[in-house]
């Protein structure tokens, strides 16, 4: 099977977060001690994905390159793709078609944060699916803000409805999509919605119509945060801060994931730690390297 490739959709204008996004991309804003994009990047790395495309706006691309480079510091390969105008999430598969070259993919939205003890296993299971698509449903208090899963009485998915006035369930589709190599062809057949966008729900409906869509429910042990408002941005930062201070462990660290996956060695980890020598992130990376001495 062709190795699965990753996509991080980090475009958009970020107008809901003005004025703080007038000079910097939303996905580079801090979530406590790291740039937002570190968190979705770490999710793809946890899924054992090493070739990743980052889709950005033309004027933000240089900021991402300065922040992330080519990925070699983590033993991965980063490719940058420009999105001239944000025309819907499904557009990402058209923009990334040459990069994917027929490979299956895992796409994560650049403003989504996932946390949970069983996350690597859940990602591994989705990654192994040879055909079709896997998405994740998460129980939320305000499903009308999201694409919502409609289940029948047996728990089978009937449809996915974008921002319904009367949600058929409380399960929102998270911003993490494992799709097979047919995604660009399917995206090409998606017609723009009433708001003029290529909706991801329409693309997922295409898989569902062919009996090829699986929805995995994320249980109580998982956290899924999106950071689309000033309040949710602060909440996400406080969530990460509380976890890290309480446990003394990192969340959303590509350096730690790369080391644990064996993609970088101890020397490379210590070099990264020296870059952050004046803060707690660097202290954590040094401690991680020392643990391997025992």
PDB file of C-alpha atoms in Angstrom:
ATOM      1  CA  UNK A   1       0.000   0.000   0.000  1.00  0.00           C
ATOM      2  CA  UNK A   2       1.224   3.506  -0.838  1.00  0.00           C
ATOM      3  CA  UNK A   3       2.367   5.417   2.229  1.00  0.00           C
ATOM      4  CA  UNK A   4      -0.227   7.845   3.511  1.00  0.00           C
ATOM      5  CA  UNK A   5       0.667  11.512   3.218  1.00  0.00           C
ATOM      6  CA  UNK A   6      -0.412  14.368   5.441  1.00  0.00           C
ATOM      7  CA  UNK A   7      -2.070  17.718   4.789  1.00  0.00           C
ATOM      8  CA  UNK A   8      -2.405  20.608   7.224  1.00  0.00           C
ATOM      9  CA  UNK A   9      -4.898  23.214   6.056  1.00  0.00           C
ATOM     10  CA  UNK A  10      -3.578  26.466   7.495  1.00  0.00           C
ATOM     11  CA  UNK A  11      -5.090  29.017   5.110  1.00  0.00           C
ATOM     12  CA  UNK A  12      -8.013  31.333   5.672  1.00  0.00           C
ATOM     13  CA  UNK A  13      -8.088  34.985   6.589  1.00  0.00           C
ATOM     14  CA  UNK A  14      -8.601  34.621  10.355  1.00  0.00           C
ATOM     15  CA  UNK A  15     -11.026  37.553  10.404  1.00  0.00           C
ATOM     16  CA  UNK A  16     -12.939  36.175  13.392  1.00  0.00           C
ATOM     17  CA  UNK A  17      -9.793  36.692  15.449  1.00  0.00           C
ATOM     18  CA  UNK A  18      -9.060  40.259  14.303  1.00  0.00           C
ATOM     19  CA  UNK A  19      -7.194  42.318  15.392  1.00  0.00           C
ATOM     20  CA  UNK A  20      -4.707  39.686  16.646  1.00  0.00           C
ATOM     21  CA  UNK A  21      -4.521  37.969  13.245  1.00  0.00           C
ATOM     22  CA  UNK A  22      -4.026  41.132  11.196  1.00  0.00           C
ATOM     23  CA  UNK A  23      -0.249  40.693  11.256  1.00  0.00           C
ATOM     24  CA  UNK A  24       0.227  36.977  11.875  1.00  0.00           C
ATOM     25  CA  UNK A  25      -1.445  33.793  10.641  1.00  0.00           C
ATOM     26  CA  UNK A  26      -4.026  32.372  13.026  1.00  0.00           C
ATOM     27  CA  UNK A  27      -2.270  28.990  12.964  1.00  0.00           C
ATOM     28  CA  UNK A  28       0.936  30.586  14.284  1.00  0.00           C
ATOM     29  CA  UNK A  29      -0.707  32.156  17.313  1.00  0.00           C
ATOM     30  CA  UNK A  30       0.475  30.698  20.634  1.00  0.00           C
ATOM     31  CA  UNK A  31      -1.390  27.905  22.377  1.00  0.00           C
ATOM     32  CA  UNK A  32       0.318  28.382  25.737  1.00  0.00           C
ATOM     33  CA  UNK A  33       4.001  27.767  24.920  1.00  0.00           C
ATOM     34  CA  UNK A  34       3.979  26.616  21.284  1.00  0.00           C
ATOM     35  CA  UNK A  35       2.614  27.862  17.968  1.00  0.00           C
ATOM     36  CA  UNK A  36      -0.826  26.483  17.187  1.00  0.00           C
ATOM     37  CA  UNK A  37       0.369  24.507  14.154  1.00  0.00           C
ATOM     38  CA  UNK A  38       2.663  22.356  16.345  1.00  0.00           C
ATOM     39  CA  UNK A  39      -0.432  20.561  17.673  1.00  0.00           C
ATOM     40  CA  UNK A  40      -1.976  19.323  14.391  1.00  0.00           C
ATOM     41  CA  UNK A  41       1.527  18.632  13.059  1.00  0.00           C
ATOM     42  CA  UNK A  42       2.173  16.376  16.051  1.00  0.00           C
ATOM     43  CA  UNK A  43      -1.081  14.507  15.365  1.00  0.00           C
ATOM     44  CA  UNK A  44       0.031  13.621  11.827  1.00  0.00           C
ATOM     45  CA  UNK A  45       3.447  12.575  13.134  1.00  0.00           C
ATOM     46  CA  UNK A  46       1.789  10.367  15.762  1.00  0.00           C
ATOM     47  CA  UNK A  47      -0.038   8.729  12.851  1.00  0.00           C
ATOM     48  CA  UNK A  48       3.402   7.763  11.466  1.00  0.00           C
ATOM     49  CA  UNK A  49       3.155  10.235   8.588  1.00  0.00           C
ATOM     50  CA  UNK A  50       6.411  11.815   7.462  1.00  0.00           C
ATOM     51  CA  UNK A  51       5.515  13.555   4.179  1.00  0.00           C
ATOM     52  CA  UNK A  52       3.304  16.531   4.957  1.00  0.00           C
ATOM     53  CA  UNK A  53       2.002  19.445   2.889  1.00  0.00           C
ATOM     54  CA  UNK A  54       1.087  22.715   4.578  1.00  0.00           C
ATOM     55  CA  UNK A  55      -1.498  24.791   2.722  1.00  0.00           C
ATOM     56  CA  UNK A  56      -1.226  28.503   3.518  1.00  0.00           C
ATOM     57  CA  UNK A  57      -2.165  31.880   2.104  1.00  0.00           C
ATOM     58  CA  UNK A  58       0.397  33.578  -0.190  1.00  0.00           C
ATOM     59  CA  UNK A  59       1.260  36.305   2.333  1.00  0.00           C
ATOM     60  CA  UNK A  60       1.557  33.923   5.311  1.00  0.00           C
ATOM     61  CA  UNK A  61       3.747  31.272   3.698  1.00  0.00           C
ATOM     62  CA  UNK A  62       7.072  32.877   4.654  1.00  0.00           C
ATOM     63  CA  UNK A  63       5.997  32.933   8.329  1.00  0.00           C
ATOM     64  CA  UNK A  64       5.379  29.181   8.252  1.00  0.00           C
ATOM     65  CA  UNK A  65       8.675  28.472   6.519  1.00  0.00           C
ATOM     66  CA  UNK A  66      10.514  30.530   9.161  1.00  0.00           C
ATOM     67  CA  UNK A  67       8.718  28.662  11.949  1.00  0.00           C
ATOM     68  CA  UNK A  68       8.853  25.104  10.600  1.00  0.00           C
ATOM     69  CA  UNK A  69      11.540  24.986   7.920  1.00  0.00           C
ATOM     70  CA  UNK A  70      11.654  21.905   5.723  1.00  0.00           C
ATOM     71  CA  UNK A  71      10.891  19.513   8.590  1.00  0.00           C
ATOM     72  CA  UNK A  72      14.338  17.874   8.567  1.00  0.00           C
ATOM     73  CA  UNK A  73      14.903  18.833  12.229  1.00  0.00           C
ATOM     74  CA  UNK A  74      12.135  16.311  13.002  1.00  0.00           C
ATOM     75  CA  UNK A  75      13.069  13.723  10.389  1.00  0.00           C
ATOM     76  CA  UNK A  76      10.079  14.615   8.219  1.00  0.00           C
ATOM     77  CA  UNK A  77       9.547  16.387   4.891  1.00  0.00           C
ATOM     78  CA  UNK A  78       7.405  19.526   4.676  1.00  0.00           C
ATOM     79  CA  UNK A  79       6.032  20.879   1.400  1.00  0.00           C
ATOM     80  CA  UNK A  80       4.304  24.263   1.146  1.00  0.00           C
ATOM     81  CA  UNK A  81       1.265  24.882  -1.060  1.00  0.00           C
ATOM     82  CA  UNK A  82      -0.400  28.266  -1.610  1.00  0.00           C
ATOM     83  CA  UNK A  83      -4.159  28.717  -1.346  1.00  0.00           C
ATOM     84  CA  UNK A  84      -4.947  31.958  -3.172  1.00  0.00           C
ATOM     85  CA  UNK A  85      -8.489  32.156  -1.816  1.00  0.00           C
ATOM     86  CA  UNK A  86     -10.247  30.047   0.838  1.00  0.00           C
ATOM     87  CA  UNK A  87     -12.968  28.265  -1.132  1.00  0.00           C
ATOM     88  CA  UNK A  88     -13.877  25.475   1.265  1.00  0.00           C
ATOM     89  CA  UNK A  89     -12.113  22.638   3.057  1.00  0.00           C
ATOM     90  CA  UNK A  90     -12.576  20.175   0.180  1.00  0.00           C
ATOM     91  CA  UNK A  91     -10.508  22.512  -2.012  1.00  0.00           C
ATOM     92  CA  UNK A  92      -7.426  21.313  -0.107  1.00  0.00           C
ATOM     93  CA  UNK A  93      -7.534  18.002  -1.994  1.00  0.00           C
ATOM     94  CA  UNK A  94      -7.452  19.802  -5.334  1.00  0.00           C
ATOM     95  CA  UNK A  95      -4.550  21.994  -4.261  1.00  0.00           C
ATOM     96  CA  UNK A  96      -2.634  18.995  -2.901  1.00  0.00           C
ATOM     97  CA  UNK A  97      -3.382  16.638  -5.797  1.00  0.00           C
ATOM     98  CA  UNK A  98       0.135  16.756  -7.294  1.00  0.00           C
ATOM     99  CA  UNK A  99       1.685  16.367  -3.844  1.00  0.00           C
ATOM    100  CA  UNK A 100      -0.496  13.350  -3.059  1.00  0.00           C
ATOM    101  CA  UNK A 101       0.186  11.697  -6.439  1.00  0.00           C
ATOM    102  CA  UNK A 102      -2.542   9.143  -5.832  1.00  0.00           C
ATOM    103  CA  UNK A 103      -1.567   8.385  -2.232  1.00  0.00           C
ATOM    104  CA  UNK A 104      -4.105   8.162   0.599  1.00  0.00           C
ATOM    105  CA  UNK A 105      -4.003  11.086   2.995  1.00  0.00           C
ATOM    106  CA  UNK A 106      -4.726  12.336   6.469  1.00  0.00           C
ATOM    107  CA  UNK A 107      -5.803  15.970   6.570  1.00  0.00           C
ATOM    108  CA  UNK A 108      -5.999  17.960   9.777  1.00  0.00           C
ATOM    109  CA  UNK A 109      -7.190  21.533  10.177  1.00  0.00           C
ATOM    110  CA  UNK A 110      -4.463  23.841  11.414  1.00  0.00           C
ATOM    111  CA  UNK A 111      -6.572  25.197  14.270  1.00  0.00           C
ATOM    112  CA  UNK A 112      -7.639  21.838  15.747  1.00  0.00           C
ATOM    113  CA  UNK A 113      -6.079  20.360  18.879  1.00  0.00           C
ATOM    114  CA  UNK A 114      -6.491  16.713  19.856  1.00  0.00           C
ATOM    115  CA  UNK A 115      -5.499  15.071  23.102  1.00  0.00           C
ATOM    116  CA  UNK A 116      -6.088  11.636  24.569  1.00  0.00           C
ATOM    117  CA  UNK A 117      -4.227   8.627  25.931  1.00  0.00           C
ATOM    118  CA  UNK A 118      -5.508   6.309  23.183  1.00  0.00           C
ATOM    119  CA  UNK A 119      -4.970   8.759  20.333  1.00  0.00           C
ATOM    120  CA  UNK A 120      -1.984   6.978  18.692  1.00  0.00           C
ATOM    121  CA  UNK A 121      -3.923   3.696  18.536  1.00  0.00           C
ATOM    122  CA  UNK A 122      -6.983   5.407  17.071  1.00  0.00           C
ATOM    123  CA  UNK A 123      -4.807   7.122  14.462  1.00  0.00           C
ATOM    124  CA  UNK A 124      -3.023   3.875  13.613  1.00  0.00           C
ATOM    125  CA  UNK A 125      -6.319   2.095  13.021  1.00  0.00           C
ATOM    126  CA  UNK A 126      -7.525   4.841  10.672  1.00  0.00           C
ATOM    127  CA  UNK A 127      -4.186   4.929   8.887  1.00  0.00           C
ATOM    128  CA  UNK A 128      -4.373   1.199   8.106  1.00  0.00           C
ATOM    129  CA  UNK A 129      -7.706   1.419   6.254  1.00  0.00           C
ATOM    130  CA  UNK A 130      -6.854   0.590   2.623  1.00  0.00           C
ATOM    131  CA  UNK A 131      -9.876   2.285   1.046  1.00  0.00           C
ATOM    132  CA  UNK A 132     -12.634   4.702   1.854  1.00  0.00           C
ATOM    133  CA  UNK A 133     -12.566   7.339   4.546  1.00  0.00           C
ATOM    134  CA  UNK A 134     -12.463   7.572   8.329  1.00  0.00           C
ATOM    135  CA  UNK A 135     -13.550  10.620  10.297  1.00  0.00           C
ATOM    136  CA  UNK A 136     -14.066  11.162  14.007  1.00  0.00           C
ATOM    137  CA  UNK A 137     -17.216  12.170  15.833  1.00  0.00           C
ATOM    138  CA  UNK A 138     -16.968  14.131  19.070  1.00  0.00           C
ATOM    139  CA  UNK A 139     -19.826  14.870  21.481  1.00  0.00           C
ATOM    140  CA  UNK A 140     -20.299  18.650  21.776  1.00  0.00           C
ATOM    141  CA  UNK A 141     -22.690  20.953  23.582  1.00  0.00           C
ATOM    142  CA  UNK A 142     -23.313  23.138  20.496  1.00  0.00           C
ATOM    143  CA  UNK A 143     -23.524  20.815  17.455  1.00  0.00           C
ATOM    144  CA  UNK A 144     -25.252  23.455  15.332  1.00  0.00           C
ATOM    145  CA  UNK A 145     -21.842  25.097  14.866  1.00  0.00           C
ATOM    146  CA  UNK A 146     -20.386  22.045  13.100  1.00  0.00           C
ATOM    147  CA  UNK A 147     -20.890  19.318  10.544  1.00  0.00           C
ATOM    148  CA  UNK A 148     -23.078  16.856  12.467  1.00  0.00           C
ATOM    149  CA  UNK A 149     -23.393  13.079  12.112  1.00  0.00           C
ATOM    150  CA  UNK A 150     -26.891  11.661  11.686  1.00  0.00           C
ATOM    151  CA  UNK A 151     -26.994   8.084  13.039  1.00  0.00           C
ATOM    152  CA  UNK A 152     -29.832   5.598  12.595  1.00  0.00           C
ATOM    153  CA  UNK A 153     -31.175   3.533  15.513  1.00  0.00           C
ATOM    154  CA  UNK A 154     -28.445   0.923  14.959  1.00  0.00           C
ATOM    155  CA  UNK A 155     -25.693   3.540  15.139  1.00  0.00           C
ATOM    156  CA  UNK A 156     -24.983   3.469  11.407  1.00  0.00           C
ATOM    157  CA  UNK A 157     -24.188   6.802   9.765  1.00  0.00           C
ATOM    158  CA  UNK A 158     -27.014   8.056   7.561  1.00  0.00           C
ATOM    159  CA  UNK A 159     -25.704  11.475   6.646  1.00  0.00           C
ATOM    160  CA  UNK A 160     -23.476  14.384   7.680  1.00  0.00           C
ATOM    161  CA  UNK A 161     -25.185  17.752   7.820  1.00  0.00           C
ATOM    162  CA  UNK A 162     -23.320  21.060   7.786  1.00  0.00           C
ATOM    163  CA  UNK A 163     -24.347  23.459  10.589  1.00  0.00           C
ATOM    164  CA  UNK A 164     -27.923  22.144  10.976  1.00  0.00           C
ATOM    165  CA  UNK A 165     -30.586  24.285  12.655  1.00  0.00           C
ATOM    166  CA  UNK A 166     -31.955  21.155  14.323  1.00  0.00           C
ATOM    167  CA  UNK A 167     -28.987  18.811  14.848  1.00  0.00           C
ATOM    168  CA  UNK A 168     -29.880  15.106  14.536  1.00  0.00           C
ATOM    169  CA  UNK A 169     -27.220  14.222  17.119  1.00  0.00           C
ATOM    170  CA  UNK A 170     -24.654  15.872  19.380  1.00  0.00           C
ATOM    171  CA  UNK A 171     -21.716  14.366  17.463  1.00  0.00           C
ATOM    172  CA  UNK A 172     -19.686  16.873  15.465  1.00  0.00           C
ATOM    173  CA  UNK A 173     -17.203  15.799  12.813  1.00  0.00           C
ATOM    174  CA  UNK A 174     -13.747  16.872  13.962  1.00  0.00           C
ATOM    175  CA  UNK A 175     -11.183  18.482  11.668  1.00  0.00           C
ATOM    176  CA  UNK A 176      -9.261  15.251  11.013  1.00  0.00           C
ATOM    177  CA  UNK A 177      -9.956  13.267   7.858  1.00  0.00           C
ATOM    178  CA  UNK A 178      -8.344  10.006   6.708  1.00  0.00           C
ATOM    179  CA  UNK A 179      -9.288   9.580   3.029  1.00  0.00           C
ATOM    180  CA  UNK A 180      -8.099   7.241   0.297  1.00  0.00           C
ATOM    181  CA  UNK A 181      -6.447   8.208  -2.975  1.00  0.00           C
ATOM    182  CA  UNK A 182      -9.766   9.014  -4.675  1.00  0.00           C
ATOM    183  CA  UNK A 183     -10.237  12.195  -2.587  1.00  0.00           C
ATOM    184  CA  UNK A 184      -9.036  14.674  -5.275  1.00  0.00           C
ATOM    185  CA  UNK A 185     -11.295  13.106  -7.931  1.00  0.00           C
ATOM    186  CA  UNK A 186     -14.233  13.193  -5.543  1.00  0.00           C
ATOM    187  CA  UNK A 187     -13.444  16.803  -4.567  1.00  0.00           C
ATOM    188  CA  UNK A 188     -13.508  17.751  -8.246  1.00  0.00           C
ATOM    189  CA  UNK A 189     -17.109  16.561  -8.443  1.00  0.00           C
ATOM    190  CA  UNK A 190     -18.219  18.629  -5.430  1.00  0.00           C
ATOM    191  CA  UNK A 191     -20.392  21.577  -6.405  1.00  0.00           C
ATOM    192  CA  UNK A 192     -20.062  24.846  -4.457  1.00  0.00           C
ATOM    193  CA  UNK A 193     -22.567  25.278  -1.639  1.00  0.00           C
ATOM    194  CA  UNK A 194     -24.924  28.219  -1.138  1.00  0.00           C
ATOM    195  CA  UNK A 195     -22.049  30.096   0.499  1.00  0.00           C
ATOM    196  CA  UNK A 196     -19.845  29.423  -2.532  1.00  0.00           C
ATOM    197  CA  UNK A 197     -17.546  26.882  -0.890  1.00  0.00           C
ATOM    198  CA  UNK A 198     -16.503  23.307  -1.616  1.00  0.00           C
ATOM    199  CA  UNK A 199     -17.808  21.808   1.620  1.00  0.00           C
ATOM    200  CA  UNK A 200     -15.973  18.923   3.255  1.00  0.00           C
ATOM    201  CA  UNK A 201     -19.364  17.467   4.209  1.00  0.00           C
ATOM    202  CA  UNK A 202     -20.213  17.106   0.493  1.00  0.00           C
ATOM    203  CA  UNK A 203     -16.957  15.243  -0.074  1.00  0.00           C
ATOM    204  CA  UNK A 204     -17.663  12.952   2.888  1.00  0.00           C
ATOM    205  CA  UNK A 205     -21.208  12.355   1.597  1.00  0.00           C
ATOM    206  CA  UNK A 206     -19.623  11.029  -1.607  1.00  0.00           C
ATOM    207  CA  UNK A 207     -17.789   8.374   0.413  1.00  0.00           C
ATOM    208  CA  UNK A 208     -20.923   7.663   2.452  1.00  0.00           C
ATOM    209  CA  UNK A 209     -23.022   7.158  -0.689  1.00  0.00           C
ATOM    210  CA  UNK A 210     -20.562   4.467  -1.790  1.00  0.00           C
ATOM    211  CA  UNK A 211     -20.608   2.781   1.605  1.00  0.00           C
ATOM    212  CA  UNK A 212     -17.011   3.794   2.209  1.00  0.00           C
ATOM    213  CA  UNK A 213     -17.196   6.163   5.191  1.00  0.00           C
ATOM    214  CA  UNK A 214     -16.465   5.152   8.771  1.00  0.00           C
ATOM    215  CA  UNK A 215     -17.183   7.468  11.699  1.00  0.00           C
ATOM    216  CA  UNK A 216     -15.243   6.642  14.879  1.00  0.00           C
ATOM    217  CA  UNK A 217     -16.662   8.168  18.041  1.00  0.00           C
ATOM    218  CA  UNK A 218     -14.152   9.801  20.340  1.00  0.00           C
ATOM    219  CA  UNK A 219     -15.121   8.962  23.908  1.00  0.00           C
ATOM    220  CA  UNK A 220     -14.885  10.847  27.187  1.00  0.00           C
ATOM    221  CA  UNK A 221     -11.136  10.297  27.459  1.00  0.00           C
ATOM    222  CA  UNK A 222     -10.397  12.606  24.522  1.00  0.00           C
ATOM    223  CA  UNK A 223     -10.235  16.346  24.160  1.00  0.00           C
ATOM    224  CA  UNK A 224     -10.920  18.076  20.853  1.00  0.00           C
ATOM    225  CA  UNK A 225     -10.516  21.829  20.811  1.00  0.00           C
ATOM    226  CA  UNK A 226     -10.919  24.220  17.941  1.00  0.00           C
ATOM    227  CA  UNK A 227      -9.635  27.746  18.305  1.00  0.00           C
ATOM    228  CA  UNK A 228     -11.921  29.851  16.165  1.00  0.00           C
ATOM    229  CA  UNK A 229     -12.786  32.521  18.737  1.00  0.00           C
ATOM    230  CA  UNK A 230     -10.823  34.626  21.219  1.00  0.00           C
ATOM    231  CA  UNK A 231     -12.386  32.695  24.102  1.00  0.00           C
ATOM    232  CA  UNK A 232     -11.645  29.244  22.676  1.00  0.00           C
ATOM    233  CA  UNK A 233      -8.064  30.325  21.949  1.00  0.00           C
ATOM    234  CA  UNK A 234      -7.615  31.245  25.609  1.00  0.00           C
ATOM    235  CA  UNK A 235      -9.362  28.056  26.750  1.00  0.00           C
ATOM    236  CA  UNK A 236      -7.023  25.925  24.624  1.00  0.00           C
ATOM    237  CA  UNK A 237      -3.958  27.662  26.063  1.00  0.00           C
ATOM    238  CA  UNK A 238      -5.197  27.168  29.608  1.00  0.00           C
ATOM    239  CA  UNK A 239      -6.000  23.502  28.895  1.00  0.00           C
ATOM    240  CA  UNK A 240      -2.457  22.848  27.650  1.00  0.00           C
ATOM    241  CA  UNK A 241      -0.913  24.838  30.495  1.00  0.00           C
ATOM    242  CA  UNK A 242      -2.888  22.892  33.124  1.00  0.00           C
ATOM    243  CA  UNK A 243      -1.946  19.530  31.587  1.00  0.00           C
ATOM    244  CA  UNK A 244       1.725  20.359  31.300  1.00  0.00           C
ATOM    245  CA  UNK A 245       2.113  21.900  34.739  1.00  0.00           C
ATOM    246  CA  UNK A 246       0.209  19.059  36.381  1.00  0.00           C
ATOM    247  CA  UNK A 247       1.918  16.196  34.569  1.00  0.00           C
ATOM    248  CA  UNK A 248       5.288  17.690  33.734  1.00  0.00           C
ATOM    249  CA  UNK A 249       4.779  16.386  30.191  1.00  0.00           C
ATOM    250  CA  UNK A 250       4.463  18.108  26.843  1.00  0.00           C
ATOM    251  CA  UNK A 251       1.395  18.254  24.602  1.00  0.00           C
ATOM    252  CA  UNK A 252       1.765  18.947  20.894  1.00  0.00           C
ATOM    253  CA  UNK A 253       5.553  18.662  20.719  1.00  0.00           C
ATOM    254  CA  UNK A 254       6.874  17.562  17.297  1.00  0.00           C
ATOM    255  CA  UNK A 255      10.360  17.320  18.851  1.00  0.00           C
ATOM    256  CA  UNK A 256       9.199  14.755  21.397  1.00  0.00           C
ATOM    257  CA  UNK A 257       7.160  12.778  18.848  1.00  0.00           C
ATOM    258  CA  UNK A 258      10.087  12.679  16.406  1.00  0.00           C
ATOM    259  CA  UNK A 259      12.384  11.373  19.143  1.00  0.00           C
ATOM    260  CA  UNK A 260       9.905   8.768  20.354  1.00  0.00           C
ATOM    261  CA  UNK A 261       9.299   7.573  16.779  1.00  0.00           C
ATOM    262  CA  UNK A 262      13.054   7.170  16.264  1.00  0.00           C
ATOM    263  CA  UNK A 263      13.172   9.773  13.485  1.00  0.00           C
ATOM    264  CA  UNK A 264      15.776  11.871  15.311  1.00  0.00           C
ATOM    265  CA  UNK A 265      18.484  10.720  17.702  1.00  0.00           C
ATOM    266  CA  UNK A 266      19.485  12.012  21.120  1.00  0.00           C
ATOM    267  CA  UNK A 267      22.109  14.375  19.679  1.00  0.00           C
ATOM    268  CA  UNK A 268      19.505  16.007  17.427  1.00  0.00           C
ATOM    269  CA  UNK A 269      17.074  16.292  20.337  1.00  0.00           C
ATOM    270  CA  UNK A 270      19.714  18.039  22.471  1.00  0.00           C
ATOM    271  CA  UNK A 271      20.441  20.437  19.607  1.00  0.00           C
ATOM    272  CA  UNK A 272      16.762  21.334  19.533  1.00  0.00           C
ATOM    273  CA  UNK A 273      16.787  21.691  23.330  1.00  0.00           C
ATOM    274  CA  UNK A 274      19.658  24.192  23.078  1.00  0.00           C
ATOM    275  CA  UNK A 275      17.526  26.340  20.742  1.00  0.00           C
ATOM    276  CA  UNK A 276      15.016  26.675  23.577  1.00  0.00           C
ATOM    277  CA  UNK A 277      17.583  26.821  26.378  1.00  0.00           C
ATOM    278  CA  UNK A 278      15.947  29.792  28.104  1.00  0.00           C
ATOM    279  CA  UNK A 279      12.490  28.284  28.620  1.00  0.00           C
ATOM    280  CA  UNK A 280      10.629  25.281  30.021  1.00  0.00           C
ATOM    281  CA  UNK A 281      10.224  23.696  26.589  1.00  0.00           C
ATOM    282  CA  UNK A 282      13.991  23.341  26.262  1.00  0.00           C
ATOM    283  CA  UNK A 283      14.244  22.039  29.823  1.00  0.00           C
ATOM    284  CA  UNK A 284      11.668  19.362  28.997  1.00  0.00           C
ATOM    285  CA  UNK A 285      13.527  18.254  25.853  1.00  0.00           C
ATOM    286  CA  UNK A 286      16.798  17.983  27.805  1.00  0.00           C
ATOM    287  CA  UNK A 287      15.056  15.911  30.470  1.00  0.00           C
ATOM    288  CA  UNK A 288      13.622  13.676  27.750  1.00  0.00           C
ATOM    289  CA  UNK A 289      17.116  13.055  26.382  1.00  0.00           C
ATOM    290  CA  UNK A 290      18.441  12.273  29.883  1.00  0.00           C
ATOM    291  CA  UNK A 291      15.707   9.681  30.464  1.00  0.00           C
ATOM    292  CA  UNK A 292      17.229   7.538  27.723  1.00  0.00           C
ATOM    293  CA  UNK A 293      20.440   7.257  29.771  1.00  0.00           C
ATOM    294  CA  UNK A 294      18.731   5.062  32.369  1.00  0.00           C
TER     295      UNK A 294
END
